[in-house]
Short mmCIF file of N, CA, C and O and ligand atoms in Angstrom, two decimals:
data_model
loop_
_atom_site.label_atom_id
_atom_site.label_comp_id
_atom_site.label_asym_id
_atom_site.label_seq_id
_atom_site.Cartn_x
_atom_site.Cartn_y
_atom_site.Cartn_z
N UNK C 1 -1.30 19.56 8.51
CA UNK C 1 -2.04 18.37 8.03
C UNK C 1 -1.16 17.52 7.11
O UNK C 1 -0.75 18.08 6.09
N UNK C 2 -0.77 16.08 7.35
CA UNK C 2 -0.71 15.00 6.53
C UNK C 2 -1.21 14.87 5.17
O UNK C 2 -2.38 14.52 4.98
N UNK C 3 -0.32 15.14 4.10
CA UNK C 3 -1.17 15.20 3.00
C UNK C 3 -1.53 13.79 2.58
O UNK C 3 -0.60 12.99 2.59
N UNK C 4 -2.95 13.29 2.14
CA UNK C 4 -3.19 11.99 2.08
C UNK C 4 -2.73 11.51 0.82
O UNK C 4 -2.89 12.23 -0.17
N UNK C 5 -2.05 10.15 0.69
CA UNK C 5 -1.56 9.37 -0.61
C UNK C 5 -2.44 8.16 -0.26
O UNK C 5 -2.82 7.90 0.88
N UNK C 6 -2.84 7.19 -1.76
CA UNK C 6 -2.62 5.79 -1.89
C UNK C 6 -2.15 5.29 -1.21
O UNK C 6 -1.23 6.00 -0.79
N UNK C 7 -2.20 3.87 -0.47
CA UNK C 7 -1.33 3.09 -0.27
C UNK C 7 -0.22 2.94 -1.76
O UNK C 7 0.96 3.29 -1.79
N UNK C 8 -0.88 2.43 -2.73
CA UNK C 8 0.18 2.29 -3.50
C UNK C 8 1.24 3.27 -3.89
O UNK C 8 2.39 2.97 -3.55
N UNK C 9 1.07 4.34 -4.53
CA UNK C 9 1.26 5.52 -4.44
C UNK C 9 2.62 5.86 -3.40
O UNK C 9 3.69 6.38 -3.73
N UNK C 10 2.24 5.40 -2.13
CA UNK C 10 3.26 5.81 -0.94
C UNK C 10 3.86 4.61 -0.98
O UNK C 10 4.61 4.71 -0.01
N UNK C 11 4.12 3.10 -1.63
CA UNK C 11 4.60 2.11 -1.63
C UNK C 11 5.99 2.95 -2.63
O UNK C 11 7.12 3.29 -2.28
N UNK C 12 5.39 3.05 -3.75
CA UNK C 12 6.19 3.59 -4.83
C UNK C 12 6.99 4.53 -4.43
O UNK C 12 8.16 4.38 -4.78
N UNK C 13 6.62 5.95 -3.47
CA UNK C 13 7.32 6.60 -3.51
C UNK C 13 8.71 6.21 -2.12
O UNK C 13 9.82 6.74 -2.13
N UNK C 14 8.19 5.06 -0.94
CA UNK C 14 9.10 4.37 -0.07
C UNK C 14 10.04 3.78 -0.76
O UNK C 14 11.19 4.01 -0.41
N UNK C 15 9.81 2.92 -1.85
CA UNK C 15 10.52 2.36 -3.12
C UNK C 15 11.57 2.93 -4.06
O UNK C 15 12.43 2.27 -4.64
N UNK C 16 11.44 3.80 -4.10
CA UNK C 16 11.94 5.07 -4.70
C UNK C 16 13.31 5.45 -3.49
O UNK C 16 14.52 5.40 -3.70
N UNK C 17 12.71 5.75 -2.45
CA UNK C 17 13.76 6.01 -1.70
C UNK C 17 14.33 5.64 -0.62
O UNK C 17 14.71 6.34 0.32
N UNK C 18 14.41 4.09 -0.82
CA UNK C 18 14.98 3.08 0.25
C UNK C 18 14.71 2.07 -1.09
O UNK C 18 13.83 1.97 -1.95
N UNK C 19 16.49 1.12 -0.62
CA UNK C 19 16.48 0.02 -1.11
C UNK C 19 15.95 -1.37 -0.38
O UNK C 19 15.64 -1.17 0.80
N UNK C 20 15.82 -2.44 -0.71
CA UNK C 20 15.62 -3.21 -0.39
C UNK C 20 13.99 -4.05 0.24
O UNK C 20 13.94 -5.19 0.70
N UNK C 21 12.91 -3.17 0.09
CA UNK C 21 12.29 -3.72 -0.06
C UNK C 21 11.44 -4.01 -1.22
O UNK C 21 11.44 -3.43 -2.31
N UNK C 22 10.46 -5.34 -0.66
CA UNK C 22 9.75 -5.91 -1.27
C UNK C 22 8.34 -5.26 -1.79
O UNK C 22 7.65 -4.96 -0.81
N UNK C 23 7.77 -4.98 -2.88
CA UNK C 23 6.61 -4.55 -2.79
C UNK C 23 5.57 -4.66 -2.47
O UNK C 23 4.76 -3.79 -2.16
N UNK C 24 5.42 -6.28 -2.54
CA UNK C 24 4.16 -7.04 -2.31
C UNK C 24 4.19 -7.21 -0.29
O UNK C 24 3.21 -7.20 0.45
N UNK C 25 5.69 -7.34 0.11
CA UNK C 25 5.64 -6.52 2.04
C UNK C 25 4.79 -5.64 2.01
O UNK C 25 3.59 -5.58 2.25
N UNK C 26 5.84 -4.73 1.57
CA UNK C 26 5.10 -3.04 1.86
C UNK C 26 3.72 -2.74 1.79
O UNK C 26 3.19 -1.91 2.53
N UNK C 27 2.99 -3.55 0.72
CA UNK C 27 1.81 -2.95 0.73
C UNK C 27 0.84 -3.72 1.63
O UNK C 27 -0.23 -3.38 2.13
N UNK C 28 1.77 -5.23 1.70
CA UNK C 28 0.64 -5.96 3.34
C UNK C 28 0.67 -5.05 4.33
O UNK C 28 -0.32 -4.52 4.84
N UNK C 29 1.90 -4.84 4.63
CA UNK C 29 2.51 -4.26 5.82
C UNK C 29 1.75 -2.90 6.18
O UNK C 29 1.26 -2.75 7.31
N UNK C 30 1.65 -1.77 5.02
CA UNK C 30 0.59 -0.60 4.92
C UNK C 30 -0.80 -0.63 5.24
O UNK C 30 -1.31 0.02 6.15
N UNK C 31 -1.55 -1.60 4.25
CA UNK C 31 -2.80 -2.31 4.68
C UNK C 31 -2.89 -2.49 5.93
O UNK C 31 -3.55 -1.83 6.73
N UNK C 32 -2.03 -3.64 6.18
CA UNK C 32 -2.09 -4.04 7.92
C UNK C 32 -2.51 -2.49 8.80
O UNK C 32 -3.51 -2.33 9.51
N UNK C 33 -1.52 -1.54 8.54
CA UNK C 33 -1.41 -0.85 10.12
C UNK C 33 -2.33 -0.04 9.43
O UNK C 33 -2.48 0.95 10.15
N UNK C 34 -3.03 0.09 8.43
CA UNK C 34 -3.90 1.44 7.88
C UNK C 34 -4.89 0.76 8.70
O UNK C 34 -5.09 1.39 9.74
N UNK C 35 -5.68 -0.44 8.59
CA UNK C 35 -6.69 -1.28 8.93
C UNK C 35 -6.63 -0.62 10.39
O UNK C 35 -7.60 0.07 10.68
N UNK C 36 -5.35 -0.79 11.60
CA UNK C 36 -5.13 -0.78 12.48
C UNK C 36 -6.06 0.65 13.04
O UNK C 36 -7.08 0.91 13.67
N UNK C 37 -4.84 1.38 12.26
CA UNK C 37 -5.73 2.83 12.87
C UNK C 37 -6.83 3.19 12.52
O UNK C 37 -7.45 3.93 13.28
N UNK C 38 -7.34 2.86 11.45
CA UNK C 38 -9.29 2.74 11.14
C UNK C 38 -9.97 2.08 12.55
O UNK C 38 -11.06 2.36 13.04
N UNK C 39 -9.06 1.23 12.99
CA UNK C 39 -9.77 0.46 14.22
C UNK C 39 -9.42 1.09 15.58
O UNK C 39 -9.84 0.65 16.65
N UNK C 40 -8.45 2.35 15.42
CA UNK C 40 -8.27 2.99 16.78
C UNK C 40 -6.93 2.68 17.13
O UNK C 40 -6.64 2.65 18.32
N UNK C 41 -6.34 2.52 16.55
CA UNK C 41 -4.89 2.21 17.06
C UNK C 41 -4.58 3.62 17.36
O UNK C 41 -5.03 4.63 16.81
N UNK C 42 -3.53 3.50 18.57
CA UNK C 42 -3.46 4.84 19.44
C UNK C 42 -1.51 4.50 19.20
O UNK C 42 -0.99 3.43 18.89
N UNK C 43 -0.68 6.14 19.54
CA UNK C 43 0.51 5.77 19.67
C UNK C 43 0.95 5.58 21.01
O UNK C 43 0.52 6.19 21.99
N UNK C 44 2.09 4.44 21.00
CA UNK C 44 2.13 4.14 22.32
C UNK C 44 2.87 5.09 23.11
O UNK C 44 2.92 4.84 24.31
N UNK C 45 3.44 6.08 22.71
CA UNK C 45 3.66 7.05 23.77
C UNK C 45 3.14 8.16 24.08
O UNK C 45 3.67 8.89 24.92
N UNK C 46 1.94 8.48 23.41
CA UNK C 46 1.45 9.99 23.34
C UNK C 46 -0.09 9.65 23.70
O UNK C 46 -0.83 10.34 24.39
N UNK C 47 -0.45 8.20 22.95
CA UNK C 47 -2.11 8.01 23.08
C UNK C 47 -2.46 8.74 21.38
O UNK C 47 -3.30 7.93 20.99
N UNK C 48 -2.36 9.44 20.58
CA UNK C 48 -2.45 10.50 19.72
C UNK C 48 -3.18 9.15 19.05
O UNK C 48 -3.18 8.14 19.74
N UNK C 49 -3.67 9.10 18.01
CA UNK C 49 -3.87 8.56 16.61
C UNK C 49 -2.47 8.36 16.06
O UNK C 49 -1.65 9.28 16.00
N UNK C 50 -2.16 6.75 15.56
CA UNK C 50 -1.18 6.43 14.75
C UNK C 50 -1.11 7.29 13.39
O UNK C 50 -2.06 7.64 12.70
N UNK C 51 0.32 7.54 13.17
CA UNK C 51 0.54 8.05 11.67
C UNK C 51 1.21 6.74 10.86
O UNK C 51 2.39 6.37 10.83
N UNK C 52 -0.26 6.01 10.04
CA UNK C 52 -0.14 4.80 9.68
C UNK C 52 1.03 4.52 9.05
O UNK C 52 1.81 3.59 9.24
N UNK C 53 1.09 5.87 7.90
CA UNK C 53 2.39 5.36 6.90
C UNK C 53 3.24 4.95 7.63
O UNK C 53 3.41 3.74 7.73
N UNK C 54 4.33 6.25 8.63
CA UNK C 54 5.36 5.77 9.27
C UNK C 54 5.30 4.46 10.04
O UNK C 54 6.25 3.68 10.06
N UNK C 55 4.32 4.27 10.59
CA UNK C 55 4.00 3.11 11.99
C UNK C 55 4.42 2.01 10.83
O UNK C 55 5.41 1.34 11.14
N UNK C 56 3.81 1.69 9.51
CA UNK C 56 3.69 0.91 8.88
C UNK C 56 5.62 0.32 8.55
O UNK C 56 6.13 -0.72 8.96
N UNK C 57 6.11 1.16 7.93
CA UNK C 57 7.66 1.19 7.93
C UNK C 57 8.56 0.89 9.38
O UNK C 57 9.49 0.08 9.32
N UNK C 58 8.34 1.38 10.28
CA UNK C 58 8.92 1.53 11.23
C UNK C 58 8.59 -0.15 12.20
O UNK C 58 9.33 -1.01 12.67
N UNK C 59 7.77 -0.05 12.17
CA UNK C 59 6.86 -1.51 12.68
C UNK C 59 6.21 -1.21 14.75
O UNK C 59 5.82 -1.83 15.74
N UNK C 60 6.39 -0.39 14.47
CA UNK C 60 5.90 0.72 15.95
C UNK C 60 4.61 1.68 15.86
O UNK C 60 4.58 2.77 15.28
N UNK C 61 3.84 1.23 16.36
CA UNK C 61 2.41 2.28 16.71
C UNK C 61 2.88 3.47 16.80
O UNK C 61 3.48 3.55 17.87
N UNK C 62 2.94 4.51 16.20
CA UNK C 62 3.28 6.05 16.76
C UNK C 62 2.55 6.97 16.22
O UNK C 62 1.92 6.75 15.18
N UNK C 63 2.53 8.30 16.93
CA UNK C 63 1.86 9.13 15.90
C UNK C 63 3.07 10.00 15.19
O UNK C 63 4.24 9.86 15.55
N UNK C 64 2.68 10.90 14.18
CA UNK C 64 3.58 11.68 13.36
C UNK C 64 4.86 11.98 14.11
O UNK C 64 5.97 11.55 13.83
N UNK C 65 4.54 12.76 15.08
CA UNK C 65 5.30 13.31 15.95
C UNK C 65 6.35 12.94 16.87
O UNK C 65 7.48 13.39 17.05
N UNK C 66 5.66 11.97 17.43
CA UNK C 66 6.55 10.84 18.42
C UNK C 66 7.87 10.25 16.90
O UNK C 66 9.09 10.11 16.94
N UNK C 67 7.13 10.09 16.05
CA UNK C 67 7.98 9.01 14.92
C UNK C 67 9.18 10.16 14.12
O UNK C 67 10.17 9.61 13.65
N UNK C 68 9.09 11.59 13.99
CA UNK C 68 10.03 12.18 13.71
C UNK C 68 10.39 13.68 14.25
O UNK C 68 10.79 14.70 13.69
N UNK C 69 10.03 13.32 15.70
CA UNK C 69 10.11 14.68 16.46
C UNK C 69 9.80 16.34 15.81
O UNK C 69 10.34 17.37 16.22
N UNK C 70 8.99 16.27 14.93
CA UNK C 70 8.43 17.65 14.52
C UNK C 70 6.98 17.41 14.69
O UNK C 70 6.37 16.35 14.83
N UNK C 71 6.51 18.89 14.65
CA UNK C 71 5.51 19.32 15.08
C UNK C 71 4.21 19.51 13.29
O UNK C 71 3.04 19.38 12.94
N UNK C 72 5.56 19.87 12.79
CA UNK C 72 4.63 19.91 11.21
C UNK C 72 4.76 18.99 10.52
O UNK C 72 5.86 18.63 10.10
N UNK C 73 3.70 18.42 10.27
CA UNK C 73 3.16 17.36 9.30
C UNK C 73 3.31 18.28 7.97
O UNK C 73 4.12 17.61 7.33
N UNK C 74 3.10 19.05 7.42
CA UNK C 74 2.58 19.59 6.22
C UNK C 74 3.29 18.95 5.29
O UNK C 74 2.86 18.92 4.13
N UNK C 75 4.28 18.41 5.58
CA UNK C 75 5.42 18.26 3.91
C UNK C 75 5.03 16.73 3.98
O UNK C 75 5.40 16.15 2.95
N UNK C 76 4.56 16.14 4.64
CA UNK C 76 4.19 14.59 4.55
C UNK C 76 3.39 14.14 4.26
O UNK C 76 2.33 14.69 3.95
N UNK C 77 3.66 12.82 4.26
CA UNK C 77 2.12 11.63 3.90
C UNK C 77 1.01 10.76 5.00
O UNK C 77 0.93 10.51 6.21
N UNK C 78 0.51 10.58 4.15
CA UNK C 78 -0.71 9.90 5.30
C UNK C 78 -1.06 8.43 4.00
O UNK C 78 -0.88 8.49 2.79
N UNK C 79 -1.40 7.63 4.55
CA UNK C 79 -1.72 6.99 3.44
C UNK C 79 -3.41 6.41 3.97
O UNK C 79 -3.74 6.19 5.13
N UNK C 80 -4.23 6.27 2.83
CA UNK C 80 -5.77 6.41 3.40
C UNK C 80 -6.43 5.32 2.23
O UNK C 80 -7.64 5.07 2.24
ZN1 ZN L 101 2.62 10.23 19.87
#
């Protein structure tokens, strides 16, 4: 399981470890695709449920899995 964060929260900690973005992006950008998968956004290669955080960064519908080829979520985020 995806452990759930803030949007903000997971802004801060993307911030933290990548340069160059903007904060006030990131957190449209999060919003945006969180909204998305509340509305059913599916990943486009699996069908699965999007894993918003990543989809959100990446700028690609995906789920967890498709987005970093492992099977365990446990050490990660979800943002809700
Ligand atoms: Zn997938």
């Amino acid at each position: 399981m995806l452990n759930p964060i803030s949007v903000e929260k997971f802004a801060d900690m993307v911030m933290e470890n990548n340069k160059g973005y903007r904060k006030k992006d990131l957190l449209r950008d999060l919003r945006n695709t969180l909204e998305e998968k509340k509305n059913g956004a599916k990943c486009m290669v699996c069908g699965a449920p999007i894993w918003a955080a990543g989809s959100a960064i990446t700028g690609t519908n995906l789920c967890f899995t498709c987005t970093t080829g492992e099977a365990d979520d446990s050490e990660d985020y979800e943002i809700e």
